[in-house]
Each structure stands twice: as C-alpha cells, then as structure tokens.
JSON list of C-alpha atoms in Angstrom, two decimals:
[
{"chain": "A", "resi": 135, "resn": "MET", "atom": "CA", "xyz": [176.39, 248.60, 186.24]},
{"chain": "A", "resi": 136, "resn": "ARG", "atom": "CA", "xyz": [172.65, 248.11, 185.65]},
{"chain": "A", "resi": 137, "resn": "ARG", "atom": "CA", "xyz": [172.45, 245.79, 188.68]},
{"chain": "A", "resi": 138, "resn": "ARG", "atom": "CA", "xyz": [173.78, 248.69, 190.71]},
{"chain": "A", "resi": 139, "resn": "VAL", "atom": "CA", "xyz": [171.11, 250.92, 189.19]},
{"chain": "A", "resi": 140, "resn": "TYR", "atom": "CA", "xyz": [168.37, 248.61, 190.45]},
{"chain": "A", "resi": 141, "resn": "GLU", "atom": "CA", "xyz": [169.97, 248.50, 193.92]},
{"chain": "A", "resi": 142, "resn": "ILE", "atom": "CA", "xyz": [170.07, 252.30, 194.00]},
{"chain": "A", "resi": 143, "resn": "LEU", "atom": "CA", "xyz": [166.48, 252.71, 192.80]},
{"chain": "A", "resi": 144, "resn": "GLN", "atom": "CA", "xyz": [165.13, 250.21, 195.35]},
{"chain": "A", "resi": 145, "resn": "ALA", "atom": "CA", "xyz": [167.11, 251.61, 198.29]},
{"chain": "A", "resi": 146, "resn": "PRO", "atom": "CA", "xyz": [165.10, 253.08, 201.16]},
{"chain": "A", "resi": 147, "resn": "LEU", "atom": "CA", "xyz": [165.11, 256.88, 201.34]},
{"chain": "A", "resi": 148, "resn": "GLU", "atom": "CA", "xyz": [167.69, 257.10, 204.14]},
{"chain": "A", "resi": 149, "resn": "LYS", "atom": "CA", "xyz": [170.14, 254.80, 202.36]},
{"chain": "A", "resi": 150, "resn": "PHE", "atom": "CA", "xyz": [169.59, 256.59, 199.05]},
{"chain": "A", "resi": 151, "resn": "LEU", "atom": "CA", "xyz": [170.32, 259.95, 200.66]},
{"chain": "A", "resi": 152, "resn": "GLN", "atom": "CA", "xyz": [173.52, 258.58, 202.23]},
{"chain": "A", "resi": 153, "resn": "GLN", "atom": "CA", "xyz": [174.73, 257.88, 198.69]},
{"chain": "A", "resi": 154, "resn": "CYS", "atom": "CA", "xyz": [174.01, 261.47, 197.60]},
{"chain": "A", "resi": 155, "resn": "GLU", "atom": "CA", "xyz": [175.59, 264.85, 198.08]},
{"chain": "A", "resi": 156, "resn": "GLN", "atom": "CA", "xyz": [173.05, 267.47, 199.09]},
{"chain": "A", "resi": 157, "resn": "SER", "atom": "CA", "xyz": [173.22, 271.21, 198.87]},
{"chain": "A", "resi": 158, "resn": "HIS", "atom": "CA", "xyz": [170.57, 273.72, 199.78]},
{"chain": "A", "resi": 159, "resn": "TYR", "atom": "CA", "xyz": [169.93, 277.03, 198.11]},
{"chain": "A", "resi": 160, "resn": "GLN", "atom": "CA", "xyz": [167.58, 279.95, 198.25]},
{"chain": "A", "resi": 161, "resn": "GLY", "atom": "CA", "xyz": [164.74, 279.53, 195.79]},
{"chain": "A", "resi": 162, "resn": "SER", "atom": "CA", "xyz": [163.40, 282.33, 193.67]},
{"chain": "A", "resi": 163, "resn": "GLY", "atom": "CA", "xyz": [159.98, 283.30, 192.45]},
{"chain": "A", "resi": 164, "resn": "PRO", "atom": "CA", "xyz": [156.67, 283.69, 194.24]},
{"chain": "A", "resi": 165, "resn": "GLY", "atom": "CA", "xyz": [156.28, 282.45, 197.78]},
{"chain": "A", "resi": 166, "resn": "GLY", "atom": "CA", "xyz": [156.99, 285.40, 199.97]},
{"chain": "A", "resi": 167, "resn": "GLN", "atom": "CA", "xyz": [159.53, 285.80, 202.71]},
{"chain": "A", "resi": 168, "resn": "HIS", "atom": "CA", "xyz": [159.88, 282.12, 203.58]},
{"chain": "A", "resi": 169, "resn": "ARG", "atom": "CA", "xyz": [160.86, 281.18, 200.06]},
{"chain": "A", "resi": 170, "resn": "ASN", "atom": "CA", "xyz": [163.04, 284.21, 199.40]},
{"chain": "A", "resi": 171, "resn": "ARG", "atom": "CA", "xyz": [164.98, 284.23, 202.68]},
{"chain": "A", "resi": 172, "resn": "VAL", "atom": "CA", "xyz": [165.27, 280.58, 203.65]},
{"chain": "A", "resi": 173, "resn": "LYS", "atom": "CA", "xyz": [167.35, 277.96, 201.83]},
{"chain": "A", "resi": 174, "resn": "THR", "atom": "CA", "xyz": [164.61, 275.45, 201.09]},
{"chain": "A", "resi": 175, "resn": "GLY", "atom": "CA", "xyz": [165.73, 274.59, 197.55]},
{"chain": "A", "resi": 176, "resn": "VAL", "atom": "CA", "xyz": [167.51, 271.22, 197.28]},
{"chain": "A", "resi": 177, "resn": "ARG", "atom": "CA", "xyz": [170.15, 270.05, 194.82]},
{"chain": "A", "resi": 178, "resn": "LEU", "atom": "CA", "xyz": [171.12, 266.36, 194.82]},
{"chain": "A", "resi": 179, "resn": "HIS", "atom": "CA", "xyz": [174.04, 264.53, 193.16]},
{"chain": "A", "resi": 180, "resn": "HIS", "atom": "CA", "xyz": [174.39, 260.76, 193.40]},
{"chain": "A", "resi": 181, "resn": "ARG", "atom": "CA", "xyz": [178.00, 259.69, 193.91]},
{"chain": "A", "resi": 182, "resn": "ASP", "atom": "CA", "xyz": [177.74, 256.86, 191.34]},
{"chain": "A", "resi": 183, "resn": "PHE", "atom": "CA", "xyz": [176.32, 259.24, 188.70]},
{"chain": "A", "resi": 184, "resn": "PRO", "atom": "CA", "xyz": [178.30, 262.49, 189.02]},
{"chain": "A", "resi": 185, "resn": "HIS", "atom": "CA", "xyz": [176.96, 263.78, 185.68]},
{"chain": "A", "resi": 186, "resn": "LEU", "atom": "CA", "xyz": [173.37, 263.67, 187.00]},
{"chain": "A", "resi": 187, "resn": "PHE", "atom": "CA", "xyz": [171.77, 266.05, 189.45]},
{"chain": "A", "resi": 188, "resn": "ALA", "atom": "CA", "xyz": [168.27, 267.06, 190.43]},
{"chain": "A", "resi": 189, "resn": "GLU", "atom": "CA", "xyz": [166.98, 270.31, 191.83]},
{"chain": "A", "resi": 190, "resn": "GLU", "atom": "CA", "xyz": [163.69, 271.16, 193.44]},
{"chain": "A", "resi": 191, "resn": "CYS", "atom": "CA", "xyz": [162.43, 274.43, 194.90]},
{"chain": "A", "resi": 192, "resn": "ASN", "atom": "CA", "xyz": [158.70, 274.38, 194.12]},
{"chain": "A", "resi": 193, "resn": "SER", "atom": "CA", "xyz": [157.64, 274.21, 197.76]},
{"chain": "A", "resi": 194, "resn": "ARG", "atom": "CA", "xyz": [158.33, 276.51, 200.70]},
{"chain": "A", "resi": 195, "resn": "ILE", "atom": "CA", "xyz": [158.93, 273.37, 202.76]},
{"chain": "A", "resi": 196, "resn": "GLY", "atom": "CA", "xyz": [162.46, 271.98, 202.52]},
{"chain": "A", "resi": 197, "resn": "HIS", "atom": "CA", "xyz": [161.47, 268.34, 203.11]},
{"chain": "A", "resi": 198, "resn": "GLU", "atom": "CA", "xyz": [158.94, 268.41, 200.25]},
{"chain": "A", "resi": 199, "resn": "ASN", "atom": "CA", "xyz": [161.66, 269.80, 197.98]},
{"chain": "A", "resi": 200, "resn": "LEU", "atom": "CA", "xyz": [164.00, 267.04, 199.11]},
{"chain": "A", "resi": 201, "resn": "LEU", "atom": "CA", "xyz": [161.46, 264.33, 198.21]},
{"chain": "A", "resi": 202, "resn": "GLY", "atom": "CA", "xyz": [160.82, 265.98, 194.84]},
{"chain": "A", "resi": 203, "resn": "ALA", "atom": "CA", "xyz": [164.56, 266.09, 194.09]},
{"chain": "A", "resi": 204, "resn": "VAL", "atom": "CA", "xyz": [164.89, 262.41, 195.07]},
{"chain": "A", "resi": 205, "resn": "ASP", "atom": "CA", "xyz": [162.08, 261.48, 192.64]},
{"chain": "A", "resi": 206, "resn": "LYS", "atom": "CA", "xyz": [163.69, 263.48, 189.83]},
{"chain": "A", "resi": 207, "resn": "LEU", "atom": "CA", "xyz": [167.14, 262.03, 190.48]},
{"chain": "A", "resi": 208, "resn": "LYS", "atom": "CA", "xyz": [165.81, 258.45, 190.53]},
{"chain": "A", "resi": 209, "resn": "ILE", "atom": "CA", "xyz": [164.13, 258.99, 187.15]},
{"chain": "A", "resi": 210, "resn": "GLY", "atom": "CA", "xyz": [167.37, 260.46, 185.83]},
{"chain": "A", "resi": 211, "resn": "ILE", "atom": "CA", "xyz": [169.24, 257.38, 187.02]},
{"chain": "A", "resi": 212, "resn": "ALA", "atom": "CA", "xyz": [166.59, 255.03, 185.59]},
{"chain": "A", "resi": 213, "resn": "THR", "atom": "CA", "xyz": [166.77, 256.66, 182.15]},
{"chain": "A", "resi": 214, "resn": "SER", "atom": "CA", "xyz": [170.56, 256.82, 181.97]},
{"chain": "A", "resi": 215, "resn": "VAL", "atom": "CA", "xyz": [171.04, 253.96, 179.55]},
{"chain": "A", "resi": 216, "resn": "THR", "atom": "CA", "xyz": [174.46, 252.75, 178.59]},
{"chain": "A", "resi": 217, "resn": "LYS", "atom": "CA", "xyz": [175.36, 249.92, 176.29]},
{"chain": "A", "resi": 218, "resn": "PRO", "atom": "CA", "xyz": [174.86, 246.76, 178.34]},
{"chain": "A", "resi": 219, "resn": "SER", "atom": "CA", "xyz": [177.87, 244.73, 179.41]},
{"chain": "A", "resi": 220, "resn": "SER", "atom": "CA", "xyz": [177.79, 240.93, 179.04]},
{"chain": "A", "resi": 221, "resn": "SER", "atom": "CA", "xyz": [176.60, 240.42, 182.62]},
{"chain": "A", "resi": 222, "resn": "ASP", "atom": "CA", "xyz": [173.95, 243.14, 182.19]},
{"chain": "A", "resi": 223, "resn": "ALA", "atom": "CA", "xyz": [172.83, 241.53, 178.91]},
{"chain": "A", "resi": 224, "resn": "GLU", "atom": "CA", "xyz": [172.20, 238.25, 180.74]},
{"chain": "A", "resi": 225, "resn": "VAL", "atom": "CA", "xyz": [170.02, 240.05, 183.29]},
{"chain": "A", "resi": 226, "resn": "THR", "atom": "CA", "xyz": [168.12, 241.91, 180.55]},
{"chain": "A", "resi": 227, "resn": "GLU", "atom": "CA", "xyz": [167.60, 238.71, 178.54]},
{"chain": "A", "resi": 228, "resn": "ARG", "atom": "CA", "xyz": [166.22, 237.00, 181.64]},
{"chain": "A", "resi": 229, "resn": "ILE", "atom": "CA", "xyz": [163.91, 239.98, 182.24]},
{"chain": "A", "resi": 230, "resn": "GLY", "atom": "CA", "xyz": [162.71, 239.80, 178.62]},
{"chain": "A", "resi": 231, "resn": "GLU", "atom": "CA", "xyz": [161.79, 236.13, 178.93]},
{"chain": "A", "resi": 232, "resn": "GLU", "atom": "CA", "xyz": [159.43, 236.48, 181.87]},
{"chain": "A", "resi": 233, "resn": "LYS", "atom": "CA", "xyz": [156.33, 238.52, 182.57]},
{"chain": "A", "resi": 234, "resn": "LEU", "atom": "CA", "xyz": [157.17, 241.38, 184.92]},
{"chain": "A", "resi": 235, "resn": "PRO", "atom": "CA", "xyz": [154.68, 242.80, 187.38]},
{"chain": "A", "resi": 236, "resn": "PHE", "atom": "CA", "xyz": [153.29, 246.14, 186.28]},
{"chain": "A", "resi": 237, "resn": "PRO", "atom": "CA", "xyz": [153.36, 248.58, 189.23]},
{"chain": "A", "resi": 238, "resn": "GLY", "atom": "CA", "xyz": [150.12, 250.27, 188.18]},
{"chain": "A", "resi": 239, "resn": "THR", "atom": "CA", "xyz": [146.57, 249.36, 187.23]},
{"chain": "A", "resi": 240, "resn": "ASN", "atom": "CA", "xyz": [144.57, 249.63, 184.01]},
{"chain": "A", "resi": 241, "resn": "GLY", "atom": "CA", "xyz": [147.64, 250.64, 182.01]},
{"chain": "A", "resi": 242, "resn": "ARG", "atom": "CA", "xyz": [148.45, 253.59, 184.25]},
{"chain": "A", "resi": 243, "resn": "VAL", "atom": "CA", "xyz": [151.14, 254.09, 186.85]},
{"chain": "A", "resi": 244, "resn": "ASN", "atom": "CA", "xyz": [151.50, 257.04, 189.21]},
{"chain": "A", "resi": 245, "resn": "PRO", "atom": "CA", "xyz": [154.98, 258.60, 189.13]},
{"chain": "A", "resi": 246, "resn": "SER", "atom": "CA", "xyz": [154.83, 258.90, 192.93]},
{"chain": "A", "resi": 247, "resn": "ASN", "atom": "CA", "xyz": [154.62, 255.09, 193.15]},
{"chain": "A", "resi": 248, "resn": "PRO", "atom": "CA", "xyz": [157.91, 253.94, 194.75]},
{"chain": "A", "resi": 249, "resn": "LEU", "atom": "CA", "xyz": [158.22, 251.25, 192.04]},
{"chain": "A", "resi": 250, "resn": "TYR", "atom": "CA", "xyz": [157.91, 253.75, 189.19]},
{"chain": "A", "resi": 251, "resn": "PRO", "atom": "CA", "xyz": [161.69, 254.42, 188.79]},
{"chain": "A", "resi": 252, "resn": "VAL", "atom": "CA", "xyz": [162.40, 250.67, 188.78]},
{"chain": "A", "resi": 253, "resn": "PHE", "atom": "CA", "xyz": [159.68, 250.16, 186.15]},
{"chain": "A", "resi": 254, "resn": "ILE", "atom": "CA", "xyz": [161.18, 252.92, 183.99]},
{"chain": "A", "resi": 255, "resn": "ALA", "atom": "CA", "xyz": [164.67, 251.38, 184.32]},
{"chain": "A", "resi": 256, "resn": "GLN", "atom": "CA", "xyz": [163.25, 248.00, 183.23]},
{"chain": "A", "resi": 257, "resn": "VAL", "atom": "CA", "xyz": [161.50, 249.62, 180.27]},
{"chain": "A", "resi": 258, "resn": "MET", "atom": "CA", "xyz": [164.72, 251.36, 179.21]},
{"chain": "A", "resi": 259, "resn": "ASP", "atom": "CA", "xyz": [166.74, 248.14, 179.50]},
{"chain": "A", "resi": 260, "resn": "LEU", "atom": "CA", "xyz": [164.18, 246.21, 177.49]},
{"chain": "A", "resi": 261, "resn": "LEU", "atom": "CA", "xyz": [164.05, 248.93, 174.85]},
{"chain": "A", "resi": 262, "resn": "VAL", "atom": "CA", "xyz": [167.81, 248.53, 174.38]},
{"chain": "A", "resi": 263, "resn": "THR", "atom": "CA", "xyz": [167.42, 244.76, 174.12]},
{"chain": "A", "resi": 264, "resn": "HIS", "atom": "CA", "xyz": [164.56, 245.04, 171.60]},
{"chain": "A", "resi": 265, "resn": "HIS", "atom": "CA", "xyz": [166.17, 247.80, 169.52]},
{"chain": "A", "resi": 266, "resn": "ALA", "atom": "CA", "xyz": [163.69, 250.42, 170.80]},
{"chain": "A", "resi": 267, "resn": "GLU", "atom": "CA", "xyz": [160.60, 248.55, 169.60]},
{"chain": "A", "resi": 268, "resn": "LEU", "atom": "CA", "xyz": [157.67, 249.14, 171.96]},
{"chain": "A", "resi": 269, "resn": "LYS", "atom": "CA", "xyz": [155.45, 246.13, 171.25]},
{"chain": "A", "resi": 270, "resn": "PRO", "atom": "CA", "xyz": [157.68, 243.42, 172.81]},
{"chain": "A", "resi": 271, "resn": "VAL", "atom": "CA", "xyz": [158.51, 245.68, 175.77]},
{"chain": "A", "resi": 272, "resn": "ALA", "atom": "CA", "xyz": [154.83, 246.42, 176.44]},
{"chain": "A", "resi": 273, "resn": "SER", "atom": "CA", "xyz": [153.95, 242.73, 176.27]},
{"chain": "A", "resi": 274, "resn": "VAL", "atom": "CA", "xyz": [156.48, 241.91, 179.01]},
{"chain": "A", "resi": 275, "resn": "PHE", "atom": "CA", "xyz": [154.36, 244.00, 181.38]},
{"chain": "A", "resi": 276, "resn": "GLY", "atom": "CA", "xyz": [151.02, 242.87, 179.98]},
{"chain": "A", "resi": 277, "resn": "LEU", "atom": "CA", "xyz": [150.44, 246.30, 178.42]},
{"chain": "A", "resi": 278, "resn": "THR", "atom": "CA", "xyz": [149.47, 247.43, 174.97]},
{"chain": "A", "resi": 279, "resn": "PRO", "atom": "CA", "xyz": [151.97, 249.55, 173.04]},
{"chain": "A", "resi": 280, "resn": "THR", "atom": "CA", "xyz": [149.53, 252.46, 173.29]},
{"chain": "A", "resi": 281, "resn": "ALA", "atom": "CA", "xyz": [149.35, 252.18, 177.09]},
{"chain": "A", "resi": 282, "resn": "LEU", "atom": "CA", "xyz": [153.16, 252.14, 177.30]},
{"chain": "A", "resi": 283, "resn": "THR", "atom": "CA", "xyz": [153.36, 255.14, 174.97]},
{"chain": "A", "resi": 284, "resn": "LYS", "atom": "CA", "xyz": [150.94, 257.07, 177.21]},
{"chain": "A", "resi": 285, "resn": "ILE", "atom": "CA", "xyz": [153.10, 256.30, 180.25]},
{"chain": "A", "resi": 286, "resn": "ILE", "atom": "CA", "xyz": [156.19, 257.49, 178.37]},
{"chain": "A", "resi": 287, "resn": "PHE", "atom": "CA", "xyz": [154.46, 260.72, 177.30]},
{"chain": "A", "resi": 288, "resn": "ASN", "atom": "CA", "xyz": [153.44, 261.50, 180.89]},
{"chain": "A", "resi": 289, "resn": "ASP", "atom": "CA", "xyz": [157.06, 262.20, 181.91]},
{"chain": "A", "resi": 290, "resn": "LYS", "atom": "CA", "xyz": [159.18, 264.63, 179.86]},
{"chain": "A", "resi": 291, "resn": "VAL", "atom": "CA", "xyz": [162.46, 263.12, 181.07]},
{"chain": "A", "resi": 292, "resn": "VAL", "atom": "CA", "xyz": [161.38, 259.60, 180.13]},
{"chain": "A", "resi": 293, "resn": "LEU", "atom": "CA", "xyz": [160.04, 260.79, 176.76]},
{"chain": "A", "resi": 294, "resn": "SER", "atom": "CA", "xyz": [163.33, 262.53, 176.01]},
{"chain": "A", "resi": 295, "resn": "ALA", "atom": "CA", "xyz": [165.37, 259.43, 176.90]},
{"chain": "A", "resi": 296, "resn": "VAL", "atom": "CA", "xyz": [163.12, 257.11, 174.87]},
{"chain": "A", "resi": 297, "resn": "THR", "atom": "CA", "xyz": [163.21, 259.48, 171.88]},
{"chain": "A", "resi": 298, "resn": "LYS", "atom": "CA", "xyz": [167.00, 259.63, 172.01]},
{"chain": "A", "resi": 299, "resn": "LEU", "atom": "CA", "xyz": [167.20, 255.84, 172.22]},
{"chain": "A", "resi": 300, "resn": "ARG", "atom": "CA", "xyz": [164.77, 255.34, 169.34]},
{"chain": "A", "resi": 301, "resn": "ASN", "atom": "CA", "xyz": [166.78, 257.77, 167.20]},
{"chain": "A", "resi": 302, "resn": "GLU", "atom": "CA", "xyz": [169.97, 255.81, 167.96]},
{"chain": "A", "resi": 303, "resn": "PHE", "atom": "CA", "xyz": [168.26, 252.70, 166.59]},
{"chain": "A", "resi": 304, "resn": "GLY", "atom": "CA", "xyz": [166.94, 254.56, 163.53]},
{"chain": "A", "resi": 305, "resn": "ARG", "atom": "CA", "xyz": [163.30, 254.49, 164.61]},
{"chain": "A", "resi": 306, "resn": "HIS", "atom": "CA", "xyz": [160.84, 257.35, 164.21]},
{"chain": "A", "resi": 307, "resn": "ASN", "atom": "CA", "xyz": [159.68, 259.50, 167.12]},
{"chain": "A", "resi": 308, "resn": "LEU", "atom": "CA", "xyz": [156.69, 258.31, 169.08]},
{"chain": "A", "resi": 309, "resn": "ILE", "atom": "CA", "xyz": [153.32, 259.85, 168.32]},
{"chain": "A", "resi": 310, "resn": "ASN", "atom": "CA", "xyz": [151.35, 261.15, 171.27]},
{"chain": "A", "resi": 311, "resn": "PRO", "atom": "CA", "xyz": [148.32, 258.83, 171.58]},
{"chain": "A", "resi": 312, "resn": "LYS", "atom": "CA", "xyz": [146.29, 261.64, 173.18]},
{"chain": "A", "resi": 313, "resn": "GLY", "atom": "CA", "xyz": [146.40, 263.54, 169.89]}
]
C-alpha cells in the first residue's frame, strides 16, 4: 500500500485529479459577492483513501482553492500511516539504509515544494520503522533532530500524526524547539 502512496504523491496534478472526486461549494465568510454567490470552494476525496478529504475556500478564485485542497489532501495521504506489510517493510528498510535527498535547504523545506508530501511520507514510514525515534530518521536526511522537529511543528496535520504515532510507541510528545 505504501508504494501506492508514493505513486499517488508523485503523480502530476492532472493524473492526481483524475484519481479524485471533486465537489464545489459556496464558501462563507468575508470576500463579498464573488465568494458568497459563486461556488469557488473545493472538496476533494481520493478514491484510494475514502476516509480522507480536503476542503479549501480561502480564495475567491476556484483554481487557487483547488491547488490548496490538493496540497492538503496529499499531506493527509502522506501522514496516513498503517502498519507496514512485509513488502512495505522491505521498502522502508531499504530507505532507512541509504541517505535520502532532503528537498529543502539549511534544514528547512517549503510546504509548497512539490516534494514536500513525499518527504513527509518518508519521514512517517521511517518513524514507524524506528519506533517513533527522531534521531535516526533525521540522520537519514542529513538533518539534526531539532531541524526535523521544527519541520514537524510547521504543519499542524503532520504534528498531529507524529504525536499520535509517538504515543502509540509510548514516547513523550515533542517539545516545540521555538519555545
């Protein structure tokens, strides 16, 4: 299943959207007539992950909302960790043995980077393999544990998934390195 996750996360936008069900709705809140009378809000469901969906209605422009929903859905898919099967375990072990390219610079990665969801999926898989211990996962990417913690704290969805995983392994919650 995790191989499929990587295929989904690396798919071009058009192919990704073909695998999703889209619905449009009328957003609420400030924005005037265009926002209140036009269905620019977007809700996405991926067919392989029916329990996950993403919504976006922050912009008055429908296409911007679509891109925002795609980003949110990809992060949701990347953080949906299940217990690895034997074939997935082989892939994760292989990942853990080699240095992986970090998609950012100086210990930072922009969530709008197209490789960000793949990076998060790799982090989640490695956390499962290493019983939610950050140090070996960070070293695979050439990062310090503090740098990885900062990346995790920059995204509420990722932080929630990592916290849940750490609790499953009996580890304490992460401490925000920014204080």
